[in-house]
PDB file of C-alpha atoms in Angstrom:
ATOM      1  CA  UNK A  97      -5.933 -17.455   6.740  1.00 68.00           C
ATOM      2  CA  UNK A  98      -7.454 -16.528   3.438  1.00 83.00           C
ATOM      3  CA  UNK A  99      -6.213 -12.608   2.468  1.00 94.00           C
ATOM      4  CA  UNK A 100      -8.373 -10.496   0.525  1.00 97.00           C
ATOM      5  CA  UNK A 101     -10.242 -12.066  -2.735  1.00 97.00           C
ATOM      6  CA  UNK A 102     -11.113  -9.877  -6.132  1.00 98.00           C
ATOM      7  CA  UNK A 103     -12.766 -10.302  -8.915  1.00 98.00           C
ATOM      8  CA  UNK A 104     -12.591 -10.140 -11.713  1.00 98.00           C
ATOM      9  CA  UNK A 105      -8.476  -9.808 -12.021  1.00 97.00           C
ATOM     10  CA  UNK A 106      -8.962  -8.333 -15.745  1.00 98.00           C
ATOM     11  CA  UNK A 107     -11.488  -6.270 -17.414  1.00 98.00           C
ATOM     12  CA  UNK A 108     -11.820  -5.051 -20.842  1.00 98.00           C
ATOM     13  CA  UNK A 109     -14.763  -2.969 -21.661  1.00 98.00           C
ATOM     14  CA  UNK A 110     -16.021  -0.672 -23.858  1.00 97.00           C
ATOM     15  CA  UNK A 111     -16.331   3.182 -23.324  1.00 96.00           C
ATOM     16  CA  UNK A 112     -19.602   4.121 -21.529  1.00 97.00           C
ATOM     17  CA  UNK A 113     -20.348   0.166 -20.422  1.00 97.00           C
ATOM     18  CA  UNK A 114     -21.127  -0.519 -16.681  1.00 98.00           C
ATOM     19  CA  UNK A 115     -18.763  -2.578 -15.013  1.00 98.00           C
ATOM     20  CA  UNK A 116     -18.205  -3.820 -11.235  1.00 98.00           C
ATOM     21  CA  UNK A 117     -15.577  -5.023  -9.219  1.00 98.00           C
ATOM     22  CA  UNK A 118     -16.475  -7.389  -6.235  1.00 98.00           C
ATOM     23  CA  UNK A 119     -14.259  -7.575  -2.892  1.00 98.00           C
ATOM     24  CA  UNK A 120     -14.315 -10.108  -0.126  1.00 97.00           C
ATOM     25  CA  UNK A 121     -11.888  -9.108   2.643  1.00 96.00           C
ATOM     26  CA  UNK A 122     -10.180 -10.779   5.479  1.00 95.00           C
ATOM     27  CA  UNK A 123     -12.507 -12.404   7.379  1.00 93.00           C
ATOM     28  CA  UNK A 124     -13.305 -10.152  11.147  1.00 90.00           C
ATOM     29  CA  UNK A 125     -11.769  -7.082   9.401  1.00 90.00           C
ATOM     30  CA  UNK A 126     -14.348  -4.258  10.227  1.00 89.00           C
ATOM     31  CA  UNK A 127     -12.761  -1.459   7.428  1.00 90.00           C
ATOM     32  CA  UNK A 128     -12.648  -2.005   3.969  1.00 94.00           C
ATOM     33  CA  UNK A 129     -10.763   0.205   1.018  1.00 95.00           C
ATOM     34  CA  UNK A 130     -11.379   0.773  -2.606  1.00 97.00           C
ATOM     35  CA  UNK A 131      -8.048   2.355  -4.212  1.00 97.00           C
ATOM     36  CA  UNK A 132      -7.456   3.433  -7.327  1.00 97.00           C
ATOM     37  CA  UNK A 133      -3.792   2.964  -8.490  1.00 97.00           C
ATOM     38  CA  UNK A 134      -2.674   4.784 -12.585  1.00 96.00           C
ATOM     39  CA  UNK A 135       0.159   3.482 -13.839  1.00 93.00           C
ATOM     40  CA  UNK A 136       3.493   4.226 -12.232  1.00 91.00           C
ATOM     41  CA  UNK A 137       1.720   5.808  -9.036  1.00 94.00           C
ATOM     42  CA  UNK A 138       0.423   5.054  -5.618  1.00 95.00           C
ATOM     43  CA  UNK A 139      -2.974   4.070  -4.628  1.00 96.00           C
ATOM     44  CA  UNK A 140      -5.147   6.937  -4.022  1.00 95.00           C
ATOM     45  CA  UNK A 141      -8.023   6.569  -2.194  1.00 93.00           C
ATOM     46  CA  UNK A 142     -11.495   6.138  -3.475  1.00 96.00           C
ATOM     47  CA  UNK A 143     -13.851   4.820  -0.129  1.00 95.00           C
ATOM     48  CA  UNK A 144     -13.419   3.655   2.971  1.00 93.00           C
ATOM     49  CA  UNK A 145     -16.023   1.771   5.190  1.00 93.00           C
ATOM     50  CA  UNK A 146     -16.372   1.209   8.449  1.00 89.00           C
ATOM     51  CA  UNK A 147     -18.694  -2.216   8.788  1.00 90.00           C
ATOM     52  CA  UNK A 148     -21.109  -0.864   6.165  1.00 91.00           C
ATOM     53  CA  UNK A 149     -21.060   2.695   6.257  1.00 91.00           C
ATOM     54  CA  UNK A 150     -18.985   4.953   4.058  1.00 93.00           C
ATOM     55  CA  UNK A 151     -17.228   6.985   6.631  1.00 88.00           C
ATOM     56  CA  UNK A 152     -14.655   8.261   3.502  1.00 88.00           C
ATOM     57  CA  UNK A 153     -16.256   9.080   0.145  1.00 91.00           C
ATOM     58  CA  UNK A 154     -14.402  12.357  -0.590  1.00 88.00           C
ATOM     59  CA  UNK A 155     -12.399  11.318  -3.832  1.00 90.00           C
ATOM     60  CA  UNK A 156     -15.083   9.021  -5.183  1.00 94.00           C
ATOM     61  CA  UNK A 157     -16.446  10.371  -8.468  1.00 93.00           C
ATOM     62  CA  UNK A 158     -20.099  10.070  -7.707  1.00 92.00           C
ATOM     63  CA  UNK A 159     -21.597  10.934 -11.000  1.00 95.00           C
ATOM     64  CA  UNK A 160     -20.052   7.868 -12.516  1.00 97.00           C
ATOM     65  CA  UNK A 161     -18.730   5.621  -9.681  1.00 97.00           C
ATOM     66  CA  UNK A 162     -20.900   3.958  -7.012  1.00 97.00           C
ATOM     67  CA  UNK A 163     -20.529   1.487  -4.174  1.00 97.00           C
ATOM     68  CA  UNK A 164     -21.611  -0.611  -1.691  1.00 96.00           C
ATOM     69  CA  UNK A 165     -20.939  -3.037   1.377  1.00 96.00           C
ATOM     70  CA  UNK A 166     -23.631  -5.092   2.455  1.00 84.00           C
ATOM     71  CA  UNK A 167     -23.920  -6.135   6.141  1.00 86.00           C
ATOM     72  CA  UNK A 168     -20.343  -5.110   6.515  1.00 85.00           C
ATOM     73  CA  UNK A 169     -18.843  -7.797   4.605  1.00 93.00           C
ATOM     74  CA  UNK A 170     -18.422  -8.349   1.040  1.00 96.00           C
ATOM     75  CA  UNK A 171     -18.200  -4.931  -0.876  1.00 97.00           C
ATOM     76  CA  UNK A 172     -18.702  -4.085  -4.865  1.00 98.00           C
ATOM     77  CA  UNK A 173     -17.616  -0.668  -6.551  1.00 98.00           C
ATOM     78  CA  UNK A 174     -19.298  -0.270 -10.059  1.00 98.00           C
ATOM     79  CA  UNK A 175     -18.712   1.994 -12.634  1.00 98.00           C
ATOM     80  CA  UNK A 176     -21.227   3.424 -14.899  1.00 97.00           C
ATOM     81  CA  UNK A 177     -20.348   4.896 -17.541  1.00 96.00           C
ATOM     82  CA  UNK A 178     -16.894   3.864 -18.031  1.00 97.00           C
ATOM     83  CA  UNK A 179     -15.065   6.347 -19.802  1.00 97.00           C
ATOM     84  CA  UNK A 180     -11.464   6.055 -20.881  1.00 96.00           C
ATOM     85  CA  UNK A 181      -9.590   7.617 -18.265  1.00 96.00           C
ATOM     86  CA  UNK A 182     -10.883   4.846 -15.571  1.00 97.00           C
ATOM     87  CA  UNK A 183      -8.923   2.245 -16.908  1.00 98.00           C
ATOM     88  CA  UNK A 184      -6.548   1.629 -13.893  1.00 97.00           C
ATOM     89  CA  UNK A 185      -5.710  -0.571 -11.262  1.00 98.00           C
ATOM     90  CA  UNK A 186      -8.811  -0.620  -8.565  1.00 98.00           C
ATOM     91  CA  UNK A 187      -7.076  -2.187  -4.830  1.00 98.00           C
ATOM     92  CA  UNK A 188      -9.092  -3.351  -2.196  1.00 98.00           C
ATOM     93  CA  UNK A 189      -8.073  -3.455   0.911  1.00 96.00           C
ATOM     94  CA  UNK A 190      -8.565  -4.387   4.496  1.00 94.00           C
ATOM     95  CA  UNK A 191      -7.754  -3.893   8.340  1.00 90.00           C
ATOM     96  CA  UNK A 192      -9.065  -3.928  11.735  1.00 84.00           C
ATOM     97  CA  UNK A 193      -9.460  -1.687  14.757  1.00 72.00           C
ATOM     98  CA  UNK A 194      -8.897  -4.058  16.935  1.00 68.00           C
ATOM     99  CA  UNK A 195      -6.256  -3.190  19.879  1.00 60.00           C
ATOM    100  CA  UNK A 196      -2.704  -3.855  18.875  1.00 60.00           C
ATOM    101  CA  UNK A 197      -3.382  -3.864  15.596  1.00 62.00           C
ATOM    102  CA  UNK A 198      -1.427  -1.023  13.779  1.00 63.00           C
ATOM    103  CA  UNK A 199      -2.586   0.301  10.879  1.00 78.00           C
ATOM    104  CA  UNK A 200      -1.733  -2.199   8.386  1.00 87.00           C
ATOM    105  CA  UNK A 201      -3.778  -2.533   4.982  1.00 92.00           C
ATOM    106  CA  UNK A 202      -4.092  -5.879   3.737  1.00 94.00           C
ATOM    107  CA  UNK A 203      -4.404  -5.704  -0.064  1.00 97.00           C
ATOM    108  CA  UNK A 204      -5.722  -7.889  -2.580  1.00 98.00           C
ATOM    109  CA  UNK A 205      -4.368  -8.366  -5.808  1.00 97.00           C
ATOM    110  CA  UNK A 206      -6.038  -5.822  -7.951  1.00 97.00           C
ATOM    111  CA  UNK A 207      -8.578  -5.533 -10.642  1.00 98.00           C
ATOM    112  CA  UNK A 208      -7.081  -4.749 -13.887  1.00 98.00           C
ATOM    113  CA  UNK A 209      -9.523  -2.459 -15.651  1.00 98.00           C
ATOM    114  CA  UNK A 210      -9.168  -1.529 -20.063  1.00 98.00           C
ATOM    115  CA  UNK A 211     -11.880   1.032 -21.325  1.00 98.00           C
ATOM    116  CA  UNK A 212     -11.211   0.940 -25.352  1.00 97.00           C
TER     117      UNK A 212
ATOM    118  CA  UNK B 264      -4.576  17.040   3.252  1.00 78.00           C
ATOM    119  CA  UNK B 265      -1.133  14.790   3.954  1.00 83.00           C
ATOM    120  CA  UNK B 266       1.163  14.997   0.999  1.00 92.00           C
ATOM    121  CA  UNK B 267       3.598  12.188   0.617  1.00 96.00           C
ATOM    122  CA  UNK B 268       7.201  13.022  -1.392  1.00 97.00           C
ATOM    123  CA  UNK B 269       8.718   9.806  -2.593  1.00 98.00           C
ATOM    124  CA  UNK B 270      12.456  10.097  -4.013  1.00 97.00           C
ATOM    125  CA  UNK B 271      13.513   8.373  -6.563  1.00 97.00           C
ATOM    126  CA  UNK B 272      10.780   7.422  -9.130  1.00 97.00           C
ATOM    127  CA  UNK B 273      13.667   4.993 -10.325  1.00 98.00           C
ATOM    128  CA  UNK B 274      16.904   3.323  -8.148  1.00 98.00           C
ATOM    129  CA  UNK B 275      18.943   0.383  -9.972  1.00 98.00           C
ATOM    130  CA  UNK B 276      21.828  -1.013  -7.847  1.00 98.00           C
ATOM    131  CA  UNK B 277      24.575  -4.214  -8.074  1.00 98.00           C
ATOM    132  CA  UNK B 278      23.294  -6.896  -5.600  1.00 98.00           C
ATOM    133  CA  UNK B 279      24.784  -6.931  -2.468  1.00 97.00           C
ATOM    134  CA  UNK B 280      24.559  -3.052  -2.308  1.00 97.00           C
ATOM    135  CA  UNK B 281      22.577  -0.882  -0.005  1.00 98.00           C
ATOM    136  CA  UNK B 282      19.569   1.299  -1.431  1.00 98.00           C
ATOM    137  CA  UNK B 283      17.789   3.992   0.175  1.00 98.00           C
ATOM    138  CA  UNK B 284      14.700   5.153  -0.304  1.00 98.00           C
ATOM    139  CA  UNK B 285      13.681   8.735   1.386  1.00 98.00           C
ATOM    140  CA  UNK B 286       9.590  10.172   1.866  1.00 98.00           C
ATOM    141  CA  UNK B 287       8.595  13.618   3.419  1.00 98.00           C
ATOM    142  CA  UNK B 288       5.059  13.992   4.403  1.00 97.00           C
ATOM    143  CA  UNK B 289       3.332  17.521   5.562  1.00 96.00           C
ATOM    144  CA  UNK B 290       0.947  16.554   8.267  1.00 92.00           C
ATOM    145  CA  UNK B 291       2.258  16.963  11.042  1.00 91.00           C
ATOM    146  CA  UNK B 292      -0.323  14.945  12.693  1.00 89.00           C
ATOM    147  CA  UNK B 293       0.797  12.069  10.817  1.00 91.00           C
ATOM    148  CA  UNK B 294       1.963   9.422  13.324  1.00 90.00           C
ATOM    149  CA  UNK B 295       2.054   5.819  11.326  1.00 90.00           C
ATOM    150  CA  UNK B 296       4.844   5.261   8.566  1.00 94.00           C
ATOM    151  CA  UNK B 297       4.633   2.205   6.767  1.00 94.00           C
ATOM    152  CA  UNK B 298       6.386   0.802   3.847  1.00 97.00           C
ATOM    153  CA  UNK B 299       4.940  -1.828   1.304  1.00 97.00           C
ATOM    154  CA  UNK B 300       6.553  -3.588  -1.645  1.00 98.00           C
ATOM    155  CA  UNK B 301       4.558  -4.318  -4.784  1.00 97.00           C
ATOM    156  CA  UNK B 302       5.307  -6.893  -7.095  1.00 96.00           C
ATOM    157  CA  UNK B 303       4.217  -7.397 -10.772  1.00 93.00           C
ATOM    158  CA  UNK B 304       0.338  -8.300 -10.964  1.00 91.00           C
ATOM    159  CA  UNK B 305       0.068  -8.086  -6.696  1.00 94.00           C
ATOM    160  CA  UNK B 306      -1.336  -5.872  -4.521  1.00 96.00           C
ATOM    161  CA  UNK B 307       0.971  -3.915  -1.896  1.00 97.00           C
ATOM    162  CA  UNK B 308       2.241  -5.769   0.989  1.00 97.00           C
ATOM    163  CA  UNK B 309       3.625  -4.233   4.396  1.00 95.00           C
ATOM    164  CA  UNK B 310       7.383  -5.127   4.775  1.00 97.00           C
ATOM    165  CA  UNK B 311       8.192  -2.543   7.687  1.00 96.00           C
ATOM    166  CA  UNK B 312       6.450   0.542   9.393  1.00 93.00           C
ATOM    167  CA  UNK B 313       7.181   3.218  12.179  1.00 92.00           C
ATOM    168  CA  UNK B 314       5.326   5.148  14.513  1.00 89.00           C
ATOM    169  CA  UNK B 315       5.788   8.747  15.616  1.00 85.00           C
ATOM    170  CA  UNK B 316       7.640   7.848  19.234  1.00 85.00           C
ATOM    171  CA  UNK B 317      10.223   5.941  17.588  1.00 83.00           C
ATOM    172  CA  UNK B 318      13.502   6.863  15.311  1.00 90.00           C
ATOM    173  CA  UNK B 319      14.563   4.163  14.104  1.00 95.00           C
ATOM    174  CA  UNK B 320      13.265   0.547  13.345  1.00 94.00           C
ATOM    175  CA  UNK B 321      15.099  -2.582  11.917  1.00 96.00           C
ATOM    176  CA  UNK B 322      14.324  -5.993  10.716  1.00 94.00           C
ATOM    177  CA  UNK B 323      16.673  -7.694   9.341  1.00 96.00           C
ATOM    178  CA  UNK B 324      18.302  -6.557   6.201  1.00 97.00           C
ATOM    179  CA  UNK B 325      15.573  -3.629   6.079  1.00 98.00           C
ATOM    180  CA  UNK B 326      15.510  -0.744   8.363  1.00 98.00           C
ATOM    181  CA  UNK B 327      13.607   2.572   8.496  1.00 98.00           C
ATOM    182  CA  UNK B 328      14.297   5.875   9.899  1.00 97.00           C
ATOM    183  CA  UNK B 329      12.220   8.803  10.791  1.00 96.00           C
ATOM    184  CA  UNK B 330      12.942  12.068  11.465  1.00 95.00           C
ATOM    185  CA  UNK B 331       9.719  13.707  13.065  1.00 93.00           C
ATOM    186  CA  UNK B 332      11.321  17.435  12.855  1.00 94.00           C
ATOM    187  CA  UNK B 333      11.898  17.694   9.515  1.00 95.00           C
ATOM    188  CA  UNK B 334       8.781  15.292   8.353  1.00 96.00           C
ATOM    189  CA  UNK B 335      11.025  13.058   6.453  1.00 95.00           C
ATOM    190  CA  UNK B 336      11.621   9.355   6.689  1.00 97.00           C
ATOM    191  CA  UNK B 337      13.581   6.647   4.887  1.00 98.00           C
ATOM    192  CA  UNK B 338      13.829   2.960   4.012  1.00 98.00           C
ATOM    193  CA  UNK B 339      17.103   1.250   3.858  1.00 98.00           C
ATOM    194  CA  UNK B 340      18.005  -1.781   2.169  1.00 98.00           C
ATOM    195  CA  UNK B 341      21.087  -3.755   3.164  1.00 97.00           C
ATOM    196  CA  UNK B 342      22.976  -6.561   1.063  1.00 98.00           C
ATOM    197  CA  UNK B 343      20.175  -6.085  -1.545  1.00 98.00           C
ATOM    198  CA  UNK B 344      19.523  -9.586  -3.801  1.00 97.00           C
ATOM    199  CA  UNK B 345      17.382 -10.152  -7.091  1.00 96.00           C
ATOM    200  CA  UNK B 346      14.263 -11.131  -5.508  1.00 96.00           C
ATOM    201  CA  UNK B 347      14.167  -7.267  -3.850  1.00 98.00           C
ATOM    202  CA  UNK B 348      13.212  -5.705  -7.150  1.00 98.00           C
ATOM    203  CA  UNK B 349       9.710  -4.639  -7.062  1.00 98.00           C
ATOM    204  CA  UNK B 350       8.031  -1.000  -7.009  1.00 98.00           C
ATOM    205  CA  UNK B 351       8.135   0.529  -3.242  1.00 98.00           C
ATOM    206  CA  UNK B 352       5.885   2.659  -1.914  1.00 98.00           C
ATOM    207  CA  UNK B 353       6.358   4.997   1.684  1.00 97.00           C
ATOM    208  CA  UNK B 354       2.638   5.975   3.600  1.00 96.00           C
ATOM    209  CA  UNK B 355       1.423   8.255   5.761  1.00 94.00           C
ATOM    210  CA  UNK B 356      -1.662   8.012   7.942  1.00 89.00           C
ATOM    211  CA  UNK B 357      -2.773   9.213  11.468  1.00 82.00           C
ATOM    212  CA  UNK B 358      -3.838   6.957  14.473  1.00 65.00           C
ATOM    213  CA  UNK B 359      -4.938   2.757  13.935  1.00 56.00           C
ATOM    214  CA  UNK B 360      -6.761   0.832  11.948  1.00 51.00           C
ATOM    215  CA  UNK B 361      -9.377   2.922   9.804  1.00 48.00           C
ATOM    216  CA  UNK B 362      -7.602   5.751   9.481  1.00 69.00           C
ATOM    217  CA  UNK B 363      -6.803   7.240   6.050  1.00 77.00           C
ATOM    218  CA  UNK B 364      -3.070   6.094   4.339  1.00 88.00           C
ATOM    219  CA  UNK B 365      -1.570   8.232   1.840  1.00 92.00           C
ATOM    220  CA  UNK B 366       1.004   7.031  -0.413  1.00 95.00           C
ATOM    221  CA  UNK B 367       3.665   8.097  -2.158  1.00 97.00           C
ATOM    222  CA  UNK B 368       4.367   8.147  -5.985  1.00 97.00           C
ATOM    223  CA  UNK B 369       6.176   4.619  -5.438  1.00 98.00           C
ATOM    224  CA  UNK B 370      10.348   4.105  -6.432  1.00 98.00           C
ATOM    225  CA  UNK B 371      11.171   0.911  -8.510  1.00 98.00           C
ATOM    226  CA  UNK B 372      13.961  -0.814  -7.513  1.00 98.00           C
ATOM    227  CA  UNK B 373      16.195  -2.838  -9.673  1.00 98.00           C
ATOM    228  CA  UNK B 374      18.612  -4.847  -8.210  1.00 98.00           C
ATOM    229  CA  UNK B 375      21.342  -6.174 -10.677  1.00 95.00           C
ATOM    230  CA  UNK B 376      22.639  -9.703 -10.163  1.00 91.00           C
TER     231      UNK B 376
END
């Protein structure tokens, strides 16, 4: 079974350039994370969906940050502009609701991000 | 919100010793404990996890141990080897499935051969 896919794994952008981070997750998993994790710290949470709608924006900076999951599948978080302070780790994640399951987060491997 | 207490940022030990690894959380409502291991350039992955009804949970050389009262839990690592150095993180979360996790600051573990 193929886990969660990112992309890109790096990114190195200039201050106040757009950039986006695409997430495929596990295939039949209904709820889908964006994380953000600084260096040395845990992954806070940025959105959560449930199929396609954002049932979990709270912490997402919405003047700058911005995203989407399209018929419940594949999701992209963009950032625009990118200012220094966003360069960081961004996790997705996955997991179902289905019965038995327990909770667990399936995470991809992370997209590096570097605002110079 | 949940708050998540990880202790310590930092734990180094001589292989084949145990390491601990203790979390307090403040929601009371919090009923899910799991515990994932990061290594360099990888996302987290769940090694163990707890749920409210239960004290204690083992598997293998790792175990975990909650204490519901005083909103604290722990991971223990027995006969530690090289390959368990990596940055661990302790969560918190309510209910299944789509609920939200909160995680702690993370410890990294070295484990001297």
């Amino acid at each position: 079974e193929a886990g969660v896919v990112q992309s890109p794994r790096y990114k190195i952008i200039e201050k106040k350039q757009p950039v986006a981070f695409w997430c495929n997750p596990i295939s039949g998993h209904n709820t889908l994370y964006w994380y953000l994790q600084n260096l040395g710290q845990g992954p806070e949470l940025l959105i959560r969906y449930e199929n396609e709608e954002a049932v979990d924006d709270s912490q997402l900076p919405k003047d700058r940050f911005s995203a989407e999951r399209l018929k419940g599948v594949d999701s992209t978080l963009k950032i625009q502009p990118a200012e220094l302070g966003d360069s960081a780790v961004y996790l997705c994640a996955s997991s179902t609701t289905d019965r038995g399951q327990t909770g667990e987060l399936f995470f991809g491997e992370g997209s590096r991000l570097t605002v110079l | 919100g949940e708050n998540v207490e990880q202790h310590p940022s930092t734990l180094s030990v001589q292989e084949g010793d145990s390491a601990v690894i203790k979390c307090t959380y403040s929601d009371s409502a919090s009923n899910y404990f799991p515990w994932y291991k990061q290594e360099l350039g990888k996302g987290p992955q769940l090694i163990i996890d707890i749920r409210s009804n239960v004290g204690e949970k083992k598997d293998q050389r790792i175990a975990v141990t909650l204490n519901k009262t005083a909103k604290h839990f722990s991971l223990h690592i027995t006969e530690t080897q090289p390959e368990d150095s990596a940055v661990y993180f302790c969560a918190a979360s309510k209910g299944t499935g789509g609920f939200k996790t909160i995680f702690g600051a993370g410890t990294r573990l070295f484990v001297k051969a």
